[in-house]
Coordinates of N, CA and C in Angstrom, one line a residue:
M21 N 128.5 128.7 82.1 CA 127.5 127.9 82.7 C 127.0 128.6 83.9
E22 N 125.7 128.6 84.1 CA 125.0 129.2 85.2 C 125.3 128.4 86.5
P23 N 125.8 129.1 87.5 CA 126.1 128.4 88.8 C 124.8 127.8 89.4
M24 N 125.0 126.7 90.1 CA 123.8 126.0 90.7 C 123.3 126.8 91.9
K25 N 122.0 127.0 91.9 CA 121.4 127.8 93.0 C 121.5 127.0 94.3
P26 N 121.8 127.7 95.5 CA 121.8 127.0 96.7 C 120.5 126.4 97.1
L27 N 120.4 125.5 98.0 CA 119.2 124.9 98.5 C 118.4 126.0 99.3
T28 N 117.1 126.0 99.0 CA 116.2 126.8 99.8 C 116.0 126.1 101.2
D29 N 115.5 126.9 102.1 CA 115.2 126.3 103.5 C 114.2 125.2 103.3
K30 N 113.2 125.3 102.5 CA 112.2 124.3 102.3 C 112.9 123.0 101.7
Q31 N 113.8 123.2 100.8 CA 114.5 122.0 100.2 C 115.3 121.3 101.2
K32 N 116.0 122.1 102.1 CA 116.8 121.5 103.1 C 115.9 120.7 104.1
D33 N 114.8 121.3 104.5 CA 113.8 120.6 105.4 C 113.4 119.3 104.7
I34 N 113.1 119.3 103.5 CA 112.6 118.1 102.8 C 113.7 117.0 102.8
L35 N 114.9 117.5 102.4 CA 116.0 116.5 102.4 C 116.3 115.9 103.7
I36 N 116.3 116.7 104.8 CA 116.5 116.2 106.1 C 115.4 115.2 106.5
F37 N 114.2 115.6 106.2 CA 113.0 114.7 106.6 C 113.1 113.4 105.9
I38 N 113.5 113.4 104.6 CA 113.6 112.1 103.8 C 114.7 111.2 104.4
E39 N 115.8 111.8 104.7 CA 116.9 111.0 105.3 C 116.5 110.4 106.6
E40 N 115.9 111.3 107.5 CA 115.5 110.8 108.8 C 114.4 109.7 108.7
F41 N 113.5 109.9 107.8 CA 112.4 108.9 107.5 C 113.0 107.5 107.1
I42 N 114.0 107.6 106.2 CA 114.6 106.3 105.7 C 115.4 105.7 106.8
N43 N 116.1 106.5 107.6 CA 116.8 105.9 108.8 C 115.9 105.3 109.8
D44 N 114.7 105.8 110.0 CA 113.8 105.3 111.0 C 113.0 104.1 110.5
Y45 N 112.6 104.1 109.2 CA 111.7 103.0 108.7 C 112.3 102.1 107.7
G46 N 113.4 102.5 107.1 CA 114.1 101.6 106.2 C 113.5 101.7 104.7
Y47 N 112.6 102.7 104.5 CA 112.1 102.9 103.2 C 111.7 104.4 103.1
P48 N 111.6 105.0 101.9 CA 111.4 106.4 101.7 C 109.9 106.8 102.0
P49 N 109.7 108.1 102.3 CA 108.3 108.6 102.5 C 107.6 108.8 101.2
T50 N 106.3 108.9 101.4 CA 105.4 109.3 100.2 C 105.4 110.8 100.1
I51 N 104.9 111.3 99.0 CA 104.7 112.7 98.8 C 103.9 113.3 99.9
R52 N 102.8 112.6 100.3 CA 101.9 113.1 101.3 C 102.6 113.1 102.7
D53 N 103.5 112.1 103.0 CA 104.3 112.2 104.2 C 105.1 113.5 104.3
I54 N 105.7 113.8 103.2 CA 106.6 115.0 103.1 C 105.8 116.2 103.3
Q55 N 104.6 116.3 102.6 CA 103.7 117.5 102.7 C 103.3 117.7 104.2
N56 N 102.9 116.6 104.9 CA 102.3 116.7 106.2 C 103.4 117.1 107.2
N57 N 104.6 116.4 107.1 CA 105.6 116.6 108.1 C 106.4 117.9 107.9
C58 N 106.5 118.4 106.7 CA 107.3 119.6 106.4 C 106.3 120.8 106.3
E59 N 105.0 120.6 106.6 CA 104.1 121.7 106.6 C 104.1 122.4 105.3
I60 N 103.9 121.7 104.2 CA 103.9 122.3 102.8 C 102.5 122.4 102.4
S61 N 102.1 123.4 101.6 CA 100.7 123.7 101.3 C 100.1 122.7 100.4
S62 N 100.8 122.1 99.5 CA 100.2 121.1 98.6 C 101.2 120.1 98.1
T63 N 100.7 119.0 97.6 CA 101.6 118.0 97.0 C 102.4 118.5 95.8
S64 N 101.7 119.4 95.0 CA 102.4 120.0 93.8 C 103.7 120.8 94.2
V65 N 103.6 121.4 95.4 CA 104.8 122.2 95.9 C 105.9 121.2 96.3
V66 N 105.5 120.1 96.9 CA 106.4 119.0 97.2 C 107.1 118.5 96.0
K67 N 106.3 118.2 95.0 CA 106.9 117.6 93.7 C 107.8 118.6 93.0
Y68 N 107.5 119.9 93.1 CA 108.3 120.9 92.5 C 109.7 120.9 93.1
N69 N 109.7 120.9 94.5 CA 111.0 120.9 95.2 C 111.8 119.6 95.1
L70 N 111.1 118.5 94.9 CA 111.7 117.2 94.7 C 112.4 117.2 93.3
D71 N 111.8 117.8 92.3 CA 112.4 118.0 91.0 C 113.6 118.8 91.1
R72 N 113.6 119.9 91.9 CA 114.8 120.7 92.0 C 115.9 120.0 92.7
L73 N 115.6 119.2 93.7 CA 116.6 118.4 94.4 C 117.2 117.3 93.5
Q74 N 116.4 116.8 92.6 CA 116.9 115.8 91.6 C 117.8 116.5 90.6
E75 N 117.4 117.7 90.2 CA 118.3 118.5 89.3 C 119.7 118.7 89.9
K76 N 119.7 118.9 91.2 CA 121.0 119.2 91.9 C 121.8 117.9 92.2
G77 N 121.2 116.8 91.8 CA 121.9 115.5 91.9 C 121.9 114.9 93.3
L78 N 121.0 115.4 94.1 CA 120.9 114.9 95.5 C 120.0 113.7 95.7
M79 N 119.2 113.4 94.7 CA 118.3 112.3 94.9 C 117.7 112.0 93.5
T80 N 117.1 110.8 93.4 CA 116.4 110.4 92.2 C 115.0 110.1 92.6
R81 N 114.1 110.2 91.6 CA 112.6 109.9 92.0 C 112.0 109.3 90.8
E82 N 111.3 108.1 91.1 CA 110.4 107.5 90.1 C 109.0 108.0 90.3
S83 N 108.5 108.9 89.5 CA 107.3 109.6 89.7 C 106.1 108.6 89.7
E84 N 106.2 107.5 89.0 CA 105.1 106.5 89.0 C 105.0 105.7 90.2
V85 N 106.0 105.7 91.1 CA 106.0 104.8 92.2 C 105.7 105.6 93.5
S86 N 104.9 105.1 94.4 CA 104.5 105.8 95.6 C 105.7 106.2 96.5
R87 N 106.6 105.3 96.7 CA 107.8 105.6 97.5 C 109.0 105.5 96.6
G88 N 109.0 106.2 95.5 CA 110.1 106.1 94.5 C 111.2 107.0 94.7
I89 N 111.5 107.5 95.9 CA 112.6 108.4 96.2 C 113.8 107.7 96.6
N90 N 114.9 108.0 96.0 CA 116.2 107.4 96.4 C 117.2 108.6 96.6
L91 N 117.8 108.6 97.8 CA 118.9 109.6 98.1 C 120.2 109.1 97.5
K92 N 121.0 110.0 97.0 CA 122.3 109.7 96.5 C 123.3 109.2 97.6
S93 N 123.1 109.7 98.8 CA 123.9 109.3 100.0 C 123.2 108.2 100.7
E94 N 123.9 107.3 101.3 CA 123.3 106.2 102.1 C 122.8 106.7 103.4
P95 N 121.8 106.1 104.0 CA 121.4 106.5 105.3 C 122.5 106.3 106.3
K96 N 122.6 107.2 107.3 CA 123.7 107.2 108.3 C 123.7 105.9 109.1
N97 N 122.6 105.4 109.5 CA 122.5 104.3 110.4 C 122.0 103.1 109.7
P98 N 122.7 102.0 109.5 CA 122.2 100.8 108.9 C 121.1 100.2 109.8
L99 N 120.1 99.6 109.2 CA 118.9 99.1 109.9 C 118.8 97.6 109.9
I100 N 118.2 97.0 110.9 CA 117.8 95.6 110.8 C 116.3 95.7 110.8
K101 N 115.7 94.6 110.2 CA 114.2 94.6 110.0 C 113.6 93.6 111.0
V102 N 112.6 94.1 111.7 CA 111.9 93.3 112.7 C 110.4 93.2 112.3
P103 N 109.9 91.9 112.3 CA 108.5 91.8 112.0 C 107.5 92.2 113.1
V104 N 106.5 93.0 112.7 CA 105.4 93.4 113.6 C 104.3 92.3 113.5
I105 N 104.3 91.4 114.4 CA 103.5 90.2 114.2 C 102.0 90.3 114.8
G106 N 101.7 91.4 115.4 CA 100.3 91.5 115.9 C 100.2 92.5 117.0
T107 N 99.0 92.5 117.7 CA 98.7 93.4 118.7 C 98.6 92.7 120.0
I108 N 99.1 93.2 121.1 CA 99.0 92.5 122.4 C 98.0 93.2 123.2
T109 N 96.9 92.5 123.4 CA 95.8 92.9 124.3 C 95.2 91.7 125.0
A110 N 94.6 92.0 126.2 CA 94.0 90.9 126.9 C 92.9 90.3 126.0
G111 N 92.9 89.0 125.9 CA 91.9 88.3 125.2 C 92.2 88.1 123.7
E112 N 93.3 88.6 123.3 CA 93.7 88.5 121.9 C 95.1 87.8 121.7
P113 N 95.1 86.5 121.6 CA 96.4 85.8 121.4 C 97.0 86.2 120.1
F114 N 98.4 86.1 120.0 CA 99.1 86.4 118.8 C 99.9 85.3 118.4
P115 N 100.3 85.1 117.1 CA 101.1 84.0 116.7 C 102.5 84.1 117.1
L116 N 103.1 83.0 117.5 CA 104.5 82.9 117.8 C 105.0 81.5 117.4
F117 N 106.1 81.5 116.7 CA 106.5 80.2 116.2 C 107.6 79.6 117.1
D118 N 107.8 78.3 116.9 CA 108.6 77.5 117.8 C 110.1 77.7 117.4
D119 N 110.4 78.2 116.2 CA 111.8 78.3 115.9 C 112.1 79.8 115.7
N120 N 113.3 80.1 115.3 CA 113.7 81.5 115.2 C 113.5 82.1 113.8
R121 N 112.8 81.4 112.9 CA 112.6 81.9 111.6 C 111.2 82.4 111.5
W122 N 111.0 83.5 110.8 CA 109.7 84.2 110.6 C 109.3 84.1 109.2
E123 N 108.0 84.0 109.0 CA 107.4 84.1 107.6 C 107.0 85.5 107.4
Y124 N 107.8 86.2 106.6 CA 107.7 87.7 106.5 C 106.5 88.1 105.6
D125 N 105.9 87.2 104.8 CA 104.8 87.6 104.0 C 103.7 88.1 104.8
D126 N 103.0 89.2 104.4 CA 101.9 89.8 105.0 C 102.2 90.3 106.4
M127 N 103.4 90.6 106.7 CA 103.8 91.2 108.0 C 104.4 92.6 107.7
D128 N 104.0 93.5 108.6 CA 104.7 94.8 108.6 C 106.1 94.6 109.1
M129 N 107.1 95.5 108.7 CA 108.4 95.4 109.2 C 108.8 96.7 109.8
L130 N 109.5 96.6 110.9 CA 110.0 97.8 111.6 C 111.5 97.9 111.5
G131 N 112.0 99.1 111.1 CA 113.5 99.2 111.0 C 114.1 99.7 112.4
L132 N 115.1 98.9 112.8 CA 115.8 99.3 114.1 C 117.2 99.5 113.9
P133 N 117.9 100.4 114.7 CA 119.3 100.5 114.6 C 120.1 99.2 114.7
D134 N 121.3 99.1 114.1 CA 122.0 97.9 114.1 C 122.6 97.5 115.4
N135 N 122.4 98.3 116.5 CA 122.9 97.9 117.8 C 122.1 96.8 118.3
F136 N 120.9 96.5 117.7 CA 120.1 95.3 118.1 C 120.5 94.1 117.3
S137 N 121.5 94.2 116.4 CA 121.8 93.1 115.5 C 122.2 91.8 116.2
Y138 N 122.7 91.8 117.4 CA 123.1 90.6 118.1 C 121.9 89.8 118.5
L139 N 120.7 90.4 118.5 CA 119.4 89.8 118.9 C 118.5 89.6 117.7
E140 N 119.0 89.9 116.5 CA 118.1 90.1 115.3 C 117.2 88.9 115.1
E141 N 117.7 87.7 115.2 CA 116.9 86.5 114.8 C 115.9 86.2 115.9
K142 N 116.0 86.8 117.1 CA 115.1 86.6 118.2 C 114.1 87.7 118.4
L143 N 114.2 88.7 117.6 CA 113.3 89.9 117.8 C 112.0 89.9 117.0
Y144 N 111.0 90.3 117.6 CA 109.7 90.6 117.0 C 109.1 91.8 117.6
A145 N 108.1 92.4 117.0 CA 107.4 93.6 117.6 C 105.9 93.4 117.7
L146 N 105.3 94.0 118.7 CA 103.9 94.0 119.0 C 103.4 95.4 119.2
K147 N 102.3 95.7 118.6 CA 101.6 96.9 118.8 C 100.8 96.8 120.2
V148 N 100.8 97.8 120.9 CA 100.2 97.8 122.3 C 98.8 98.4 122.2
S149 N 97.8 97.7 122.8 CA 96.5 98.2 122.9 C 96.1 98.2 124.4
G150 N 95.8 99.4 124.9 CA 95.4 99.5 126.3 C 96.5 100.3 127.1
T151 N 96.2 100.5 128.4 CA 97.0 101.5 129.2 C 97.5 100.8 130.5
S152 N 97.6 99.5 130.5 CA 98.0 98.8 131.7 C 99.5 99.1 132.1
M153 N 100.3 99.6 131.1 CA 101.7 99.8 131.4 C 102.0 101.3 131.2
I154 N 101.1 102.2 131.4 CA 101.2 103.6 131.2 C 102.3 104.2 132.0
D155 N 102.5 103.8 133.3 CA 103.5 104.4 134.2 C 104.9 103.9 133.8
A156 N 105.0 102.9 132.9 CA 106.3 102.5 132.4 C 106.5 103.2 131.0
L157 N 105.7 104.2 130.8 CA 105.8 105.0 129.5 C 105.5 104.2 128.3
I158 N 104.7 103.2 128.4 CA 104.2 102.4 127.3 C 102.7 102.6 127.2
G159 N 102.3 103.3 126.2 CA 100.9 103.7 126.0 C 100.2 103.0 124.9
D160 N 98.9 103.2 124.8 CA 98.1 102.7 123.7 C 98.6 103.2 122.4
G161 N 98.8 102.3 121.5 CA 99.4 102.7 120.1 C 100.9 102.6 120.0
D162 N 101.6 102.4 121.1 CA 103.0 102.3 121.0 C 103.3 100.9 120.5
T163 N 104.6 100.6 120.2 CA 105.1 99.3 119.8 C 106.2 98.9 120.7
V164 N 106.1 97.6 121.2 CA 107.2 97.1 122.0 C 108.0 96.1 121.2
I165 N 109.3 96.2 121.3 CA 110.2 95.3 120.7 C 110.5 94.2 121.7
M166 N 110.3 92.9 121.2 CA 110.4 91.8 122.1 C 111.5 90.9 121.7
E167 N 112.2 90.3 122.8 CA 113.2 89.3 122.5 C 112.4 88.0 122.8
K168 N 112.5 87.0 121.9 CA 111.8 85.8 122.0 C 112.6 84.9 123.0
T169 N 112.1 84.8 124.2 CA 112.9 84.0 125.3 C 111.9 83.6 126.4
K170 N 112.2 82.5 127.0 CA 111.4 82.1 128.2 C 112.2 82.4 129.5
S171 N 113.4 82.8 129.4 CA 114.3 83.1 130.5 C 114.2 84.6 130.9
V172 N 113.5 84.8 132.0 CA 113.2 86.2 132.4 C 113.5 86.4 133.9
N173 N 113.7 87.6 134.3 CA 113.9 87.9 135.8 C 112.7 88.6 136.4
N174 N 112.6 88.6 137.7 CA 111.6 89.3 138.4 C 111.7 90.8 138.0
G175 N 110.6 91.4 137.6 CA 110.5 92.8 137.3 C 110.7 93.1 135.8
D176 N 111.0 92.0 135.0 CA 111.1 92.2 133.5 C 109.6 92.5 133.0
M177 N 109.5 93.2 131.9 CA 108.3 93.4 131.2 C 108.2 92.3 130.2
V178 N 107.1 91.5 130.2 CA 107.0 90.3 129.4 C 105.7 90.3 128.7
A179 N 105.7 89.5 127.6 CA 104.4 89.0 127.0 C 104.1 87.7 127.6
A180 N 103.1 87.6 128.4 CA 102.7 86.4 129.1 C 101.4 85.8 128.6
N181 N 101.4 84.5 128.3 CA 100.2 83.9 127.8 C 99.6 83.1 129.0
V182 N 98.3 83.4 129.3 CA 97.6 82.7 130.3 C 96.9 81.5 129.6
I183 N 97.5 80.4 129.9 CA 97.2 79.2 129.1 C 95.7 78.8 129.2
S184 N 95.1 78.8 130.4 CA 93.7 78.4 130.6 C 92.7 79.3 129.9
E185 N 93.1 80.6 129.8 CA 92.2 81.6 129.2 C 92.6 81.9 127.7
N186 N 93.7 81.4 127.3 CA 94.2 81.7 125.9 C 94.2 83.2 125.7
E187 N 94.8 83.9 126.7 CA 94.9 85.3 126.6 C 96.4 85.7 126.7
T188 N 96.8 86.8 126.1 CA 98.2 87.2 126.2 C 98.1 88.7 126.7
T189 N 99.0 89.0 127.6 CA 99.0 90.3 128.2 C 100.5 90.8 128.4
L190 N 100.6 92.1 128.4 CA 101.9 92.7 128.6 C 102.0 93.2 130.1
K191 N 102.9 92.7 130.9 CA 102.9 93.0 132.3 C 104.4 92.8 132.8
R192 N 104.7 93.3 134.0 CA 105.9 93.0 134.7 C 105.6 91.6 135.4
I193 N 106.7 90.8 135.4 CA 106.5 89.4 136.0 C 107.2 89.3 137.3
Y194 N 106.6 88.6 138.2 CA 107.2 88.3 139.5 C 106.9 86.9 139.9
K195 N 107.9 86.1 140.2 CA 107.7 84.7 140.5 C 107.6 84.6 142.1
E196 N 106.5 84.1 142.6 CA 106.2 84.1 144.0 C 105.8 82.7 144.4
K197 N 106.8 81.9 144.9 CA 106.6 80.5 145.3 C 106.0 79.7 144.1
E198 N 104.7 79.2 144.3 CA 104.1 78.4 143.2 C 103.3 79.2 142.2
N199 N 103.3 80.6 142.4 CA 102.5 81.4 141.6 C 103.4 82.4 140.8
I200 N 102.7 83.0 139.8 CA 103.3 84.1 139.1 C 102.4 85.3 139.2
R201 N 103.0 86.5 139.5 CA 102.2 87.7 139.6 C 102.5 88.5 138.4
L202 N 101.5 88.9 137.6 CA 101.6 89.8 136.5 C 101.2 91.2 136.9
Q203 N 102.1 92.1 137.0 CA 101.9 93.4 137.6 C 101.7 94.5 136.6
P204 N 100.6 95.1 136.5 CA 100.5 96.3 135.6 C 101.2 97.5 136.1
E205 N 101.5 98.4 135.3 CA 102.1 99.7 135.7 C 101.0 100.8 135.5
N206 N 99.9 100.6 136.2 CA 98.8 101.5 136.2 C 98.1 101.4 137.6
P207 N 98.1 102.4 138.4 CA 97.5 102.3 139.7 C 96.0 102.0 139.7
L208 N 95.4 102.1 138.6 CA 93.9 101.8 138.6 C 93.7 100.3 138.3
M209 N 94.7 99.6 138.0 CA 94.6 98.1 137.7 C 95.2 97.2 138.7
K210 N 94.6 96.1 138.9 CA 95.1 95.1 139.9 C 96.0 94.1 139.3
A211 N 96.9 93.6 140.1 CA 97.8 92.5 139.7 C 97.0 91.3 139.3
L212 N 97.5 90.5 138.4 CA 96.9 89.2 138.1 C 97.8 88.1 138.6
I213 N 97.3 87.1 139.4 CA 98.1 86.1 140.0 C 97.5 84.7 139.5
Y214 N 98.5 83.9 139.0 CA 98.1 82.6 138.4 C 99.1 81.6 138.9
P215 N 98.7 80.3 139.0 CA 99.7 79.2 139.2 C 100.8 79.3 138.1
S216 N 102.0 79.0 138.5 CA 103.1 79.1 137.5 C 102.9 78.3 136.3
K217 N 102.3 77.1 136.5 CA 102.1 76.2 135.3 C 101.1 76.7 134.3
N218 N 100.3 77.7 134.7 CA 99.3 78.3 133.8 C 99.8 79.5 133.0
I219 N 101.1 79.8 133.1 CA 101.7 80.9 132.4 C 102.8 80.4 131.5
S220 N 102.8 80.9 130.3 CA 103.8 80.7 129.3 C 104.4 82.0 128.9
I221 N 105.7 82.1 129.0 CA 106.4 83.4 128.7 C 106.7 83.4 127.2
L222 N 106.3 84.4 126.5 CA 106.5 84.5 125.0 C 107.6 85.4 124.6
G223 N 108.1 86.2 125.6 CA 109.2 87.1 125.3 C 109.3 88.2 126.3
R224 N 110.4 89.0 126.3 CA 110.5 90.1 127.2 C 110.8 91.4 126.4
V225 N 110.4 92.5 126.9 CA 110.5 93.8 126.2 C 112.0 94.2 126.3
V226 N 112.6 94.6 125.1 CA 113.9 95.1 125.1 C 114.0 96.6 124.6
A227 N 112.9 97.1 124.0 CA 112.8 98.4 123.6 C 111.4 98.8 123.3
V228 N 111.1 100.1 123.3 CA 109.8 100.6 123.0 C 109.9 101.7 121.9
W229 N 109.0 101.5 121.0 CA 108.8 102.5 119.8 C 107.6 103.3 120.1
R230 N 107.9 104.6 120.5 CA 106.8 105.5 120.9 C 106.0 106.0 119.7
N231 N 104.7 106.1 119.9 CA 103.9 106.7 118.9 C 103.5 108.1 119.3
L232 N 104.2 109.1 118.8 CA 104.1 110.5 119.2 C 102.9 111.2 118.5
N233 N 102.3 110.5 117.6 CA 101.2 111.2 116.9 C 99.8 110.8 117.4
K234 N 99.8 110.0 118.5 CA 98.5 109.6 119.0 C 97.8 110.7 119.8

């Protein structure tokens, strides 16, 4: 019997990328994802190397399915799924429900490490539009992971709904006597001050998912 050939560097790169992608997102990459991220010249070269990995027993692939790759080994880090329920921008309210159950239909899901599992039923995610929190390293296109709570402390980053204007914004919160100050992390922007009764807290930031491709 002919001995099995060792993995090429390209095949090792593909295997590592697939495993990391599944760990990060909870589902496998497409052929195009692999081509772009592993800097491979064409999708046919990707398919050739996937066939070789399948022959070596390291994965299976359903060629008719866009994300039909399955590794024989399980991802290293179990994931919890968090719904991405909308975009947080001034003037654009987003849906939030009164209980801890989410309707997952038509929602994107974000995979997070299981060290967030103690908060799983209270977590949701929002895509960020704008630069008001840029000095807190939260930029346009990033995603914030929110804990659904109304109990927050001064200095927490929160999703705050301005009731009279039906607007939702991402800011640091400070309670000042009868008012609430919503403080941006951008020296070019001014703080927003409202009567406390005009602000509804929709959640606080517990993590940030950076978009490094923007």
